[in-house]
């Protein structure tokens, strides 16, 4: 018996040490929390998350504290004698009413954020987002711009079973053509899908909405800072679900205007009046990419 | 595996060998069948989980193709829910409910046999889909169309197998309701029933309410695929989101089906090892009923990103948050039961205490998930994976394990090996946290669920989680070893087994004779 105990302990220490040894040298990102928000609304959502977390931690400390105290103090081996009580109306009312009050206190600020989140009116820019197995298509309804956004070639090559290639910094979170939007403008997304349900998600915008065939869903974001923001499809959509990244490039207004002009200038083959025409021209090109999965 | 050794120790049954187990109508035999089946499925589903965790050990695809990965996530869930957890609870119900209410057997013994023997062929079909052209279902256990309609030849087999599992559950539930309602010993009023019996009665009603809804949903999937209907196909005027509403109208009661009997077990174990009566019996019954009722009006909280009116989201958020109140009442009642008790830490109690702590952690993340704006960020990430595994593994499964350790001496007549039990407990509890706690961080850092490969910033926590998975999985082999040893022999268990426990099951000898309570006991 003692022998097996000793073996078990060494086994456990070995596993723990191996876990640390494997994990530590690779240490790059030990993020423990939601990412910093790139939108004002995202900050509010992040605040709600923190509020809820703090409430849970405080309740946890109290509940587990009482439990721990009981387990130490009322042990039979310490000679504890069992009391006989099995009911206390007063205590039961207290621990029913207090949680109700806490929940109401939590529900009110949450409802406020929700209502703000659902207000898609007065948008500066509208983009139709269509999910495909396994790529995204972005149509700028105000400019007649339309293009597909596929996983980048480097990620695509490295993600083949047993490829063993070097994984770059933005592995599986990079695309050939990102969505481009101006900073500080309310961008309304109108989401739908061509085949199965997908979900468009950029974590730093705190926006996630399903793209459902036959339905147009709406959501919005207003990026406060220029930069590149990365996300990916968040609804299981088949074999290539893990391989349909989303990248949003947030530019200054003048840079954005230049980007629009670059795509809509008459000589440009990708400048298309008709979104439908865009699909037939762009689809074969895209078929070589992620859709080969 | 252990059933072959088990049978030699019985002298009650009239048939022998395989024929006995095929034709038995004895609640103890059928309980054993359910429990052994559940254990095998637990190991099968666990193996699938280890394949998933091995692929996720580091970024890049090393082991499996993405399509096979999706088959594993789908089958892992179906096997664990319908093969491991539900049969485990029905097995415990079969063994314990007649013993606890003082009945000679279940009310409908032939139906009881039938409800078990539907299971093995159903799982033969389900697991067989792995070898069919196009592979097993790969659209997630939630079966969302249109994706699930892209399943290969396996599709009708999956639907048929789920129909069989549903029928088995409904038959089991009817049997349990009839037994509890009609066969209690004289003097045992409803408000004198042990909590395990109460929670199972409520669970059985949930099953009868929920399983037919699943049957309807999957039948509509079948006709959409083969008979040109368009219930869920946008091109024909249908709505894929309607499926999600119907599915979760089944699915949310289903998650309470998976936890309420565990609540019952914990409510039996904690008083015994605290040597004190259960605190707040009446409020326990009310809280369980309230949870069951609320479980029917919260379903859309699984769908906050699907595009619903804000008022709808608010409604489902508030109903969901209010589940925290009766759940809290249960936790507080367990604490109050231990308060000023005389506590000892045999293995069932260890698992029960871990249940209270770790289930509460799962409850906390559940409350956070109820908050719509935050849920939109948590939705379909590893935060959700961490949440439901906390309530299902150190929640529901620890509940089952606590129940098995608690009643095993009554079933086998032998005490289990306490040292092995304690090792099993400590290794399971440590590794289950190494396995699932880091997944909270992965979710917050935005790793989606159901992906076979991930970007490099998620590497560290995935590695830790995989180490935990192997530790947890291997620890369960100790459980199997303990079970085999206990069935084969060991220290003789007394009639009471524990220190003055409450309940009729502790008035019959250990092992419980093949036929018990042929004349009803007086309560």
XYZ file of N, CA, C and O in Angstrom, chain B residues 337-434:
392
model
N -26.704 21.862 5.994
C -26.716 20.473 6.474
C -25.365 20.132 7.107
O -25.290 19.463 8.140
N -24.290 20.612 6.491
C -22.958 20.310 7.032
C -22.660 21.130 8.289
O -21.916 20.705 9.155
N -23.275 22.329 8.369
C -23.024 23.233 9.490
C -23.408 22.572 10.804
O -24.523 22.089 10.953
N -22.480 22.535 11.727
C -22.661 21.913 13.033
C -23.013 20.430 12.932
O -23.730 19.875 13.769
N -22.522 19.800 11.866
C -22.661 18.351 11.762
C -21.482 17.669 12.406
O -20.702 18.293 13.143
N -21.363 16.375 12.122
C -20.210 15.613 12.604
C -19.680 14.890 11.370
O -20.089 13.789 11.045
N -18.784 15.613 10.669
C -18.474 15.248 9.288
C -17.313 14.261 9.215
O -16.295 14.431 9.890
N -17.494 13.246 8.378
C -16.367 12.378 8.058
C -16.240 12.307 6.544
O -17.176 12.606 5.818
N -15.037 11.900 6.086
C -14.733 12.052 4.662
C -14.492 10.723 3.972
O -13.410 10.466 3.461
N -15.491 9.862 3.947
C -15.412 8.685 3.099
C -15.556 9.142 1.644
O -16.037 10.242 1.374
N -15.171 8.271 0.710
C -15.137 8.674 -0.694
C -16.441 9.306 -1.211
O -16.379 10.330 -1.898
N -17.625 8.750 -0.897
C -18.837 9.407 -1.418
C -18.939 10.858 -0.964
O -19.339 11.733 -1.733
N -18.552 11.112 0.307
C -18.637 12.471 0.838
C -17.625 13.371 0.139
O -17.913 14.535 -0.164
N -16.423 12.833 -0.132
C -15.416 13.649 -0.831
C -15.962 14.101 -2.176
O -15.867 15.275 -2.547
N -16.543 13.153 -2.922
C -17.099 13.532 -4.222
C -18.256 14.511 -4.056
O -18.446 15.413 -4.878
N -19.045 14.348 -2.998
C -20.176 15.255 -2.794
C -19.695 16.675 -2.492
O -20.244 17.649 -3.004
N -18.652 16.784 -1.655
C -18.132 18.119 -1.333
C -17.535 18.764 -2.589
O -17.769 19.946 -2.877
N -16.783 17.975 -3.367
C -16.226 18.516 -4.610
C -17.349 18.940 -5.550
O -17.254 19.973 -6.219
N -18.421 18.159 -5.562
C -19.583 18.522 -6.382
C -20.089 19.905 -5.987
O -20.310 20.762 -6.845
N -20.275 20.122 -4.681
C -20.844 21.398 -4.241
C -19.953 22.551 -4.702
O -20.438 23.556 -5.241
N -18.646 22.406 -4.553
C -17.741 23.498 -4.917
C -17.700 23.678 -6.438
O -17.893 24.780 -6.956
N -17.463 22.600 -7.160
C -17.205 22.730 -8.594
C -18.486 22.982 -9.373
O -18.487 23.720 -10.361
N -19.597 22.417 -8.916
C -20.860 22.746 -9.563
C -21.172 24.223 -9.371
O -21.684 24.889 -10.278
N -20.867 24.754 -8.192
C -21.104 26.174 -7.953
C -20.278 27.029 -8.915
O -20.770 28.037 -9.439
N -19.039 26.616 -9.183
C -18.223 27.365 -10.151
C -18.902 27.335 -11.527
O -19.007 28.359 -12.207
N -19.416 26.167 -11.902
C -20.160 26.071 -13.164
C -21.413 26.937 -13.145
O -21.810 27.508 -14.160
N -22.029 27.040 -11.972
C -23.206 27.904 -11.836
C -22.858 29.365 -11.996
O -23.585 30.130 -12.636
N -21.710 29.766 -11.439
C -21.274 31.160 -11.592
C -21.083 31.510 -13.064
O -21.553 32.542 -13.538
N -20.370 30.644 -13.801
C -20.164 30.975 -15.211
C -21.500 30.941 -15.948
O -21.703 31.681 -16.906
N -22.436 30.117 -15.455
C -23.771 30.104 -16.056
C -24.479 31.430 -15.880
O -25.115 31.946 -16.805
N -24.339 32.001 -14.686
C -24.953 33.308 -14.445
C -24.332 34.363 -15.364
O -25.028 35.195 -15.950
N -23.009 34.311 -15.521
C -22.339 35.275 -16.406
C -22.835 35.110 -17.840
O -23.059 36.088 -18.554
N -23.034 33.859 -18.242
C -23.492 33.599 -19.610
C -24.917 34.094 -19.850
O -25.318 34.291 -20.988
N -25.676 34.270 -18.768
C -27.053 34.731 -18.942
C -27.109 36.181 -19.391
O -28.092 36.608 -19.997
N -26.057 36.962 -19.092
C -26.086 38.397 -19.380
C -25.858 38.607 -20.880
O -24.750 38.429 -21.378
N -26.929 38.994 -21.581
C -26.883 38.972 -23.049
C -25.655 39.656 -23.655
O -24.949 39.041 -24.452
N -25.363 40.923 -23.296
C -24.241 41.564 -24.005
C -22.929 40.806 -23.794
O -22.140 40.653 -24.729
N -22.722 40.302 -22.581
C -21.500 39.532 -22.327
C -21.581 38.178 -23.023
O -20.600 37.685 -23.571
N -22.788 37.600 -23.036
C -22.927 36.293 -23.690
C -22.571 36.379 -25.167
O -22.041 35.434 -25.744
N -22.885 37.513 -25.774
C -22.580 37.634 -27.199
C -21.079 37.467 -27.414
O -20.651 36.888 -28.411
N -20.281 37.898 -26.453
C -18.836 37.676 -26.571
C -18.441 36.251 -26.130
O -17.562 35.646 -26.721
N -19.112 35.705 -25.100
C -18.769 34.347 -24.646
C -19.255 33.279 -25.625
O -18.698 32.185 -25.681
N -20.347 33.577 -26.314
C -21.066 32.557 -27.080
C -20.151 31.785 -28.022
O -19.359 32.373 -28.745
N -20.303 30.448 -28.016
C -19.536 29.584 -28.910
C -18.025 29.710 -28.728
O -17.257 29.522 -29.672
N -17.585 30.055 -27.512
C -16.152 30.029 -27.220
C -15.883 28.948 -26.177
O -16.812 28.327 -25.663
N -14.624 28.779 -25.835
C -14.259 27.816 -24.804
C -14.774 28.195 -23.425
O -14.802 27.360 -22.529
N -15.210 29.443 -23.250
C -15.818 29.806 -21.970
C -17.079 28.967 -21.759
O -17.340 28.475 -20.662
N -17.835 28.797 -22.839
C -19.042 27.974 -22.771
C -18.664 26.503 -22.547
O -19.300 25.799 -21.754
N -17.617 26.067 -23.234
C -17.152 24.684 -23.071
C -16.774 24.445 -21.608
O -17.163 23.438 -20.996
N -16.029 25.403 -21.025
C -15.636 25.273 -19.615
C -16.874 25.233 -18.727
O -16.988 24.394 -17.832
N -17.829 26.124 -19.005
C -19.041 26.193 -18.186
C -19.779 24.855 -18.161
O -20.051 24.296 -17.109
N -20.106 24.324 -19.343
C -20.973 23.138 -19.291
C -20.199 21.895 -18.893
O -20.782 20.951 -18.366
N -18.870 21.910 -19.078
C -18.135 20.765 -18.554
C -18.013 20.835 -17.032
O -17.997 19.808 -16.374
N -17.948 22.040 -16.467
C -17.951 22.133 -15.001
C -19.256 21.602 -14.420
O -19.252 20.935 -13.390
N -20.389 21.889 -15.057
C -21.637 21.374 -14.484
C -21.860 19.906 -14.833
O -22.559 19.206 -14.116
N -21.260 19.431 -15.919
C -21.513 18.039 -16.301
C -20.467 17.063 -15.772
O -20.798 15.916 -15.490
N -19.216 17.464 -15.669
C -18.206 16.495 -15.224
C -18.063 16.516 -13.700
O -18.498 15.577 -13.039
N -17.482 17.580 -13.105
C -17.481 17.550 -11.639
C -18.880 17.819 -11.070
O -19.071 17.761 -9.866
N -19.857 18.107 -11.932
C -21.247 18.190 -11.493
C -21.889 16.814 -11.635
O -21.762 15.960 -10.763
N -22.517 16.600 -12.785
C -23.321 15.390 -12.962
C -22.508 14.100 -12.754
O -22.943 13.193 -12.036
N -21.326 14.018 -13.377
C -20.581 12.749 -13.274
C -20.097 12.512 -11.846
O -20.165 11.387 -11.341
N -19.616 13.557 -11.165
C -19.227 13.377 -9.762
C -20.439 12.941 -8.934
O -20.294 12.162 -7.980
N -21.614 13.448 -9.286
C -22.831 13.017 -8.592
C -23.045 11.518 -8.755
O -23.303 10.797 -7.784
N -22.919 11.042 -10.002
C -23.074 9.609 -10.257
C -22.025 8.820 -9.467
O -22.342 7.818 -8.812
N -20.780 9.298 -9.524
C -19.703 8.563 -8.849
C -19.948 8.533 -7.343
O -19.782 7.481 -6.695
N -20.384 9.673 -6.776
C -20.693 9.698 -5.338
C -21.762 8.657 -5.035
O -21.660 7.904 -4.053
N -22.791 8.587 -5.887
C -23.869 7.627 -5.688
C -23.367 6.195 -5.768
O -23.767 5.329 -4.979
N -22.473 5.929 -6.721
C -21.955 4.571 -6.881
C -21.166 4.163 -5.632
O -21.375 3.082 -5.074
N -20.267 5.029 -5.157
C -19.504 4.685 -3.941
C -20.438 4.504 -2.739
O -20.211 3.656 -1.882
N -21.484 5.331 -2.694
C -22.388 5.336 -1.548
C -23.185 4.043 -1.466
O -23.343 3.463 -0.398
N -23.684 3.586 -2.629
C -24.575 2.424 -2.625
C -23.893 1.121 -3.021
O -24.493 0.049 -2.902
N -22.654 1.215 -3.498
C -21.961 0.008 -3.965
C -21.914 -1.107 -2.909
O -22.168 -2.280 -3.235
N -21.613 -0.782 -1.640
C -21.594 -1.860 -0.640
C -22.957 -2.532 -0.485
O -23.025 -3.728 -0.226
N -24.011 -1.769 -0.683
C -25.356 -2.355 -0.609
C -25.598 -3.303 -1.780
O -26.249 -4.333 -1.655
N -25.048 -2.940 -2.952
C -25.276 -3.770 -4.147
C -24.432 -5.043 -4.119
O -24.889 -6.105 -4.506
N -23.150 -4.889 -3.711
C -22.232 -6.026 -3.835
C -22.070 -6.782 -2.527
O -21.601 -7.920 -2.537
N -22.403 -6.146 -1.416
C -22.168 -6.768 -0.122
C -20.744 -6.612 0.369
O -20.391 -7.100 1.434
N -19.915 -5.924 -0.416
C -18.520 -5.689 -0.026
C -18.254 -4.197 0.087
O -18.781 -3.414 -0.688
N -17.380 -3.861 1.051
C -16.902 -2.477 1.080
C -15.912 -2.325 -0.079
O -15.136 -3.224 -0.369
N -15.983 -1.169 -0.727
C -14.963 -0.887 -1.743
C -13.664 -0.563 -1.025
O -13.645 -0.324 0.185
N -12.566 -0.544 -1.780
C -11.261 -0.231 -1.195
C -11.144 1.279 -1.004
O -11.057 2.041 -1.962
N -11.153 1.701 0.267
C -11.203 3.137 0.567
C -9.957 3.873 0.055
O -10.037 5.015 -0.402
N -8.804 3.203 0.119
C -7.575 3.853 -0.363
C -7.679 4.134 -1.863
O -7.381 5.239 -2.328
N -8.144 3.118 -2.602
C -8.333 3.320 -4.043
C -9.348 4.432 -4.304
O -9.161 5.273 -5.178
N -10.408 4.424 -3.523
C -11.454 5.438 -3.677
C -10.889 6.828 -3.472
O -11.168 7.753 -4.248
N -10.059 6.980 -2.427
C -9.510 8.311 -2.142
C -8.552 8.734 -3.252
O -8.527 9.901 -3.659
N -7.735 7.782 -3.737
C -6.849 8.106 -4.861
C -7.647 8.535 -6.071
O -7.319 9.525 -6.733
N -8.707 7.781 -6.338
C -9.566 8.119 -7.473
C -10.120 9.527 -7.293
O -10.108 10.338 -8.218
N -10.566 9.828 -6.074
C -11.125 11.161 -5.832
C -10.100 12.256 -6.060
O -10.329 13.209 -6.809
N -8.946 12.131 -5.396
C -8.000 13.251 -5.467
C -7.470 13.452 -6.874
O -7.368 14.576 -7.366
N -7.132 12.364 -7.568
C -6.622 12.505 -8.931
C -7.699 13.097 -9.842
O -7.433 14.013 -10.628
N -8.939 12.595 -9.727
C -10.014 13.115 -10.568
C -10.218 14.600 -10.330
O -10.373 15.385 -11.266
N -10.246 14.987 -9.051
C -10.572 16.376 -8.734
C -9.455 17.318 -9.165
O -9.719 18.395 -9.710
N -8.219 16.905 -8.960
C -7.114 17.772 -9.379
C -7.085 17.881 -10.900
O -7.049 18.973 -11.473
N -7.163 16.747 -11.576
C -7.024 16.782 -13.033
C -8.230 17.404 -13.720
O -8.094 18.036 -14.769
N -9.414 17.257 -13.140
C -10.580 17.840 -13.816
C -10.451 19.363 -13.839
O -10.887 20.023 -14.791
N -9.810 19.913 -12.808
C -9.597 21.363 -12.799
C -8.475 21.782 -13.744
O -8.566 22.821 -14.400
N -7.424 20.962 -13.824
C -6.362 21.260 -14.793
C -6.938 21.183 -16.204
O -6.576 21.955 -17.091
